[in-house]
Short mmCIF file of N, CA and C in Angstrom, two decimals:
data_model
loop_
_atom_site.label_atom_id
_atom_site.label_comp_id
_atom_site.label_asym_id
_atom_site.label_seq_id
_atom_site.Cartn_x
_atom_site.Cartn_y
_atom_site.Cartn_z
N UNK A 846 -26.12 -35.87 -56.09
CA UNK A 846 -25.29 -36.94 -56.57
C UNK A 846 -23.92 -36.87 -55.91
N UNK A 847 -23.16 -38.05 -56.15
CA UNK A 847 -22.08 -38.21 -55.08
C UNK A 847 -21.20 -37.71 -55.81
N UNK A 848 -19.99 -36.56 -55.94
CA UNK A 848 -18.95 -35.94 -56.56
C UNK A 848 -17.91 -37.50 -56.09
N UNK A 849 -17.30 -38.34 -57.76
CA UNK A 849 -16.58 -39.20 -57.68
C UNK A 849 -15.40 -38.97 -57.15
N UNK A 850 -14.80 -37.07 -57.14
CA UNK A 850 -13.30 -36.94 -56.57
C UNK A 850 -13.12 -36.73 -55.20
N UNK A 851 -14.39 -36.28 -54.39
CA UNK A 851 -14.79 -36.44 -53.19
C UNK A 851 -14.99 -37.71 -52.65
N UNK A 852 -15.67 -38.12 -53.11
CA UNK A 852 -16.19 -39.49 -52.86
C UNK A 852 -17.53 -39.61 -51.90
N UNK A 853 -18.53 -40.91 -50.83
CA UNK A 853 -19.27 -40.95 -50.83
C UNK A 853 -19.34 -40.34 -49.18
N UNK A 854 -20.11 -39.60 -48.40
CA UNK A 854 -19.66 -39.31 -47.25
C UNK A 854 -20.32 -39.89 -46.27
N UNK A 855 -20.77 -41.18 -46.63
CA UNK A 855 -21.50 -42.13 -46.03
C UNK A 855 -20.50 -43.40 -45.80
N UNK A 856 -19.69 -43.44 -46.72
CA UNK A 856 -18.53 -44.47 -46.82
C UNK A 856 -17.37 -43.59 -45.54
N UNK A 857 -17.24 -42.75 -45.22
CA UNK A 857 -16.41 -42.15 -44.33
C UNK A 857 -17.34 -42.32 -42.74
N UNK A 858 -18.56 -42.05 -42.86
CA UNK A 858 -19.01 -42.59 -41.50
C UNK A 858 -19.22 -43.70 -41.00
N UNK A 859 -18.90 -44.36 -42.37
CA UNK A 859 -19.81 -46.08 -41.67
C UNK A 859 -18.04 -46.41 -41.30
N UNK A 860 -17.20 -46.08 -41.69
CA UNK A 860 -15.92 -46.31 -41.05
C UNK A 860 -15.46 -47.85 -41.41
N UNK A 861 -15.96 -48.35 -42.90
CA UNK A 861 -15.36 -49.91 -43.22
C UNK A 861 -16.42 -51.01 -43.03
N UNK A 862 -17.57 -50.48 -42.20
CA UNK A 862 -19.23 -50.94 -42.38
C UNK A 862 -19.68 -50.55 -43.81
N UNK A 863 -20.59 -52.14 -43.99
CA UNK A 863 -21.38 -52.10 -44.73
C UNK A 863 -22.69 -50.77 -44.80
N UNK A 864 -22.80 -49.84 -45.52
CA UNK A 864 -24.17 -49.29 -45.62
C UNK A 864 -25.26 -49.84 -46.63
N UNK A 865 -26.92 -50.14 -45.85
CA UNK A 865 -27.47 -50.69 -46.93
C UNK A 865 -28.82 -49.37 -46.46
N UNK A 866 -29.21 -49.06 -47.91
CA UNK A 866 -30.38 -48.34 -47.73
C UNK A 866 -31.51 -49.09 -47.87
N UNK A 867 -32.67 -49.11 -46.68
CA UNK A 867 -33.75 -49.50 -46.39
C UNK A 867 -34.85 -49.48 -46.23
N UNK A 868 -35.81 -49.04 -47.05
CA UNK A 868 -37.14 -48.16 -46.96
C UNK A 868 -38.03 -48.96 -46.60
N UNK A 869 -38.57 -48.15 -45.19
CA UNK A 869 -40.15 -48.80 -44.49
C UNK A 869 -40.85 -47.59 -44.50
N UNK A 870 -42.07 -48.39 -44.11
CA UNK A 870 -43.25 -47.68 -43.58
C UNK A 870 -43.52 -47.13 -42.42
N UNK A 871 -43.50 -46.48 -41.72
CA UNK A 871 -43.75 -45.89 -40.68
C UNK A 871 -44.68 -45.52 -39.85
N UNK A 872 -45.59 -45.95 -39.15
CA UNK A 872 -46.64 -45.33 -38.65
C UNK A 872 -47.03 -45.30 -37.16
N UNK A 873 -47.90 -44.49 -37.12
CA UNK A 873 -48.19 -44.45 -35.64
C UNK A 873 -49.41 -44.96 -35.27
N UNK A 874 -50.25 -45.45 -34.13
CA UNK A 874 -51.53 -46.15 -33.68
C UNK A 874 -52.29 -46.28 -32.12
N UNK A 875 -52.85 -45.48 -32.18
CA UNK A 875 -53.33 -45.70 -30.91
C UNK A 875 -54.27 -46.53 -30.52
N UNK A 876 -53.77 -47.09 -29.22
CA UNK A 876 -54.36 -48.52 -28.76
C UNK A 876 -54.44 -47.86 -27.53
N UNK A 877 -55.09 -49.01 -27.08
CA UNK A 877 -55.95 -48.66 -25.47
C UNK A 877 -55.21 -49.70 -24.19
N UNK A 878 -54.94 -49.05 -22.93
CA UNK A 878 -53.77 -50.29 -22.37
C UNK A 878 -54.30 -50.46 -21.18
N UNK A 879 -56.14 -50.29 -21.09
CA UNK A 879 -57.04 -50.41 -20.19
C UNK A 879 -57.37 -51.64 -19.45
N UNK A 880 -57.43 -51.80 -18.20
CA UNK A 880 -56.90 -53.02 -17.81
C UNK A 880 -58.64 -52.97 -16.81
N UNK A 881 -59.14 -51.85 -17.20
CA UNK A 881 -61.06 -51.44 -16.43
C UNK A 881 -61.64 -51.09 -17.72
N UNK A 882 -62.61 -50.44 -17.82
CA UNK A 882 -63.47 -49.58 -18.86
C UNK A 882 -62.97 -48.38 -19.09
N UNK A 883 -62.47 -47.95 -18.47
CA UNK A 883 -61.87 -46.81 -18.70
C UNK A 883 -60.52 -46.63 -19.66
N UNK A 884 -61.00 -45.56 -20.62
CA UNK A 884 -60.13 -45.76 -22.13
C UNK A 884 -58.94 -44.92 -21.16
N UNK A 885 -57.45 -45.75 -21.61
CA UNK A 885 -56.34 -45.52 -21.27
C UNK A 885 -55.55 -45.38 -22.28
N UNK A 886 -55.01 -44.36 -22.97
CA UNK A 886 -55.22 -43.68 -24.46
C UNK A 886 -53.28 -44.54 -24.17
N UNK A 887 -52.45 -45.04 -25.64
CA UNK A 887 -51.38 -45.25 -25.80
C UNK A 887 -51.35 -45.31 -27.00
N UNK A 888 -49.77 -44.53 -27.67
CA UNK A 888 -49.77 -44.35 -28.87
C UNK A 888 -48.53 -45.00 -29.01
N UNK A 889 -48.17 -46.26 -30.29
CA UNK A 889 -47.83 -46.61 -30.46
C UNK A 889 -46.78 -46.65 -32.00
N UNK A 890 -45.28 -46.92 -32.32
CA UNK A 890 -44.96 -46.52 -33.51
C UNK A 890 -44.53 -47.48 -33.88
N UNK A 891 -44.84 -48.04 -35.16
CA UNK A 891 -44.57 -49.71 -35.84
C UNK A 891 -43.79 -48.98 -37.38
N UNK A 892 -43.37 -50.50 -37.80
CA UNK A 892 -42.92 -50.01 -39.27
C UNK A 892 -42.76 -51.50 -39.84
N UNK A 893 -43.15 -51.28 -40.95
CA UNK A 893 -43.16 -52.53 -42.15
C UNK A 893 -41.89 -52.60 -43.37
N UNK A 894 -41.44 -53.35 -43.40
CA UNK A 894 -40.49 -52.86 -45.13
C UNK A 894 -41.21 -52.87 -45.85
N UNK A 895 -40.86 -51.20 -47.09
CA UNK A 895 -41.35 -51.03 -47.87
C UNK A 895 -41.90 -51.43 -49.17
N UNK A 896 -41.19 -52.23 -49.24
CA UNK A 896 -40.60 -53.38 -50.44
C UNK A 896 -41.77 -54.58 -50.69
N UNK A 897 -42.52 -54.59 -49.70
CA UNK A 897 -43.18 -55.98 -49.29
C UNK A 897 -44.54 -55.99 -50.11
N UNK A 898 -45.17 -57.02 -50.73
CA UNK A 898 -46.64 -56.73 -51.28
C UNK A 898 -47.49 -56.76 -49.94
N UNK A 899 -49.02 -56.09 -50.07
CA UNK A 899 -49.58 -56.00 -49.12
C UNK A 899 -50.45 -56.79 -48.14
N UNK A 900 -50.06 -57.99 -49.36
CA UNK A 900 -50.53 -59.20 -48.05
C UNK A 900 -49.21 -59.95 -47.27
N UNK A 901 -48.13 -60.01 -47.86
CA UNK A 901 -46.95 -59.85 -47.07
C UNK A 901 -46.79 -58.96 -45.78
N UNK A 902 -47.14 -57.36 -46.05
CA UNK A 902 -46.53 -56.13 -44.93
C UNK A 902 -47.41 -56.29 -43.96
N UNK A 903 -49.00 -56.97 -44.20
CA UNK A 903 -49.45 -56.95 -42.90
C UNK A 903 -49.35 -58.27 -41.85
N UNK A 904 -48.89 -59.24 -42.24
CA UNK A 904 -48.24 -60.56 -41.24
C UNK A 904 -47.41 -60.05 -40.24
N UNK A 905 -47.74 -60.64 -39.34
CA UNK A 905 -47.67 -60.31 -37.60
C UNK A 905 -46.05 -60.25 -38.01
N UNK A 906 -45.42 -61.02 -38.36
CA UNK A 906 -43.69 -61.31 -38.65
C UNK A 906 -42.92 -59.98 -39.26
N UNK A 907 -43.62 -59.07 -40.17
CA UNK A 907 -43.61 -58.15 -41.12
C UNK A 907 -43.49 -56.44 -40.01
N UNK A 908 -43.96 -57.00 -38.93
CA UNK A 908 -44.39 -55.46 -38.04
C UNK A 908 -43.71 -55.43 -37.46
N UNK A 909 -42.86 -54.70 -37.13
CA UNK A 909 -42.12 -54.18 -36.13
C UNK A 909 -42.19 -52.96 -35.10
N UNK A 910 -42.08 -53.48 -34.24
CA UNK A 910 -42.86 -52.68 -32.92
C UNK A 910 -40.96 -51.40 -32.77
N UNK A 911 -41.82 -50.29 -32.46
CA UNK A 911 -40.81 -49.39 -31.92
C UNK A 911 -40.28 -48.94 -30.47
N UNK A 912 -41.70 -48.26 -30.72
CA UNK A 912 -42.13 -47.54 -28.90
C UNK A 912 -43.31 -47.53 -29.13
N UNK A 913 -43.70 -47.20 -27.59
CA UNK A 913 -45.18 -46.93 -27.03
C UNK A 913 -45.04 -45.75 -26.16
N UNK A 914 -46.08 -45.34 -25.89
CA UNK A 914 -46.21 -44.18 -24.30
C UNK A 914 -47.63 -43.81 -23.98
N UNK A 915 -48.20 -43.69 -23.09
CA UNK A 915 -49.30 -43.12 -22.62
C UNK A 915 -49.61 -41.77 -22.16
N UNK A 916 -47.75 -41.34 -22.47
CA UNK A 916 -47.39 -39.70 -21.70
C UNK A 916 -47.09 -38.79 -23.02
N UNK A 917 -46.15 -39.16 -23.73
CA UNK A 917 -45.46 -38.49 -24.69
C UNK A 917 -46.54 -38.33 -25.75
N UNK A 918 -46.82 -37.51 -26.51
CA UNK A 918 -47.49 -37.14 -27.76
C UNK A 918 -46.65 -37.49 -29.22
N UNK A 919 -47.15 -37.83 -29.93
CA UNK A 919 -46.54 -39.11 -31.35
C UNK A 919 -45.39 -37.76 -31.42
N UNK A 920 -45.22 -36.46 -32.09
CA UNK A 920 -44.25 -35.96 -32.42
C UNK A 920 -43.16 -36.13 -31.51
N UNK A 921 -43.13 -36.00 -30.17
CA UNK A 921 -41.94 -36.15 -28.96
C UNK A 921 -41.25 -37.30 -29.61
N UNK A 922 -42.27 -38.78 -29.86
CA UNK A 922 -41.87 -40.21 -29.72
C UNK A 922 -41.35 -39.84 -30.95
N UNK A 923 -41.52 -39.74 -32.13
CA UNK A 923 -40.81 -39.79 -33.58
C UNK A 923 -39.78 -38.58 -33.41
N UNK A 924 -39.38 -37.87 -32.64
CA UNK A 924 -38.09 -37.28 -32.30
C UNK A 924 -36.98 -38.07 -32.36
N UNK A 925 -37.39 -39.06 -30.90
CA UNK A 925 -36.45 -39.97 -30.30
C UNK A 925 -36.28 -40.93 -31.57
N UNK A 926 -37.11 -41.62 -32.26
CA UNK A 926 -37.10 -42.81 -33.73
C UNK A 926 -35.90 -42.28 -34.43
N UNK A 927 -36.26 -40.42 -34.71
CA UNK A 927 -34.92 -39.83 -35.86
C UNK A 927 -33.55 -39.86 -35.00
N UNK A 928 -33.90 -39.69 -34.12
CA UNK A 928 -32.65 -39.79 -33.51
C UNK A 928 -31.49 -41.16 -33.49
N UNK A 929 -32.44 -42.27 -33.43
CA UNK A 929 -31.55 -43.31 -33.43
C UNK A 929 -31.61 -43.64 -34.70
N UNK A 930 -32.26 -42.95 -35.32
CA UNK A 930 -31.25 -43.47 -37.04
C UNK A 930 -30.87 -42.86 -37.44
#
């Protein structure tokens, strides 16, 4: 909990920005980016808001694409995700 004589230390980084907390879904998916028969393995990281009922979170509008790679392995890629938030 936030000590009121301290205050919030989220209000000191956002520097006079709004902070809004936002809970999604997160996941990862591998798709194929085979352009022959030959499976061309790519793993992909999407996220939905959490908030949403479930015929809402799965509409194409609802998904949000992150990254992809055909090189990096999902833990490397969800490194880089924590990083930019």
């Amino acid at each position: 909990l936030t000590d009121p004589a301290v205050g919030n230390p989220w209000r000191e980084r956002a520097k006079g920005s709004r902070v809004f907390a936002f809970p999604i879904w997160s996941y990862c998916d591998d798709t194929s980016g085979n352009l022959s028969k030959k499976w061309n393995k790519h793993n992909s990281f999407l996220f939905t808001p959490a908030g949403l009922p479930r015929e809402e979170s799965q509409k194409e509008f609802n998904i949000h694409f992150l990254c992809t790679s055909n090189i990096a392995p999902p833990l490397e890629m969800l490194d880089g995700i924590l990083d930019q938030l």
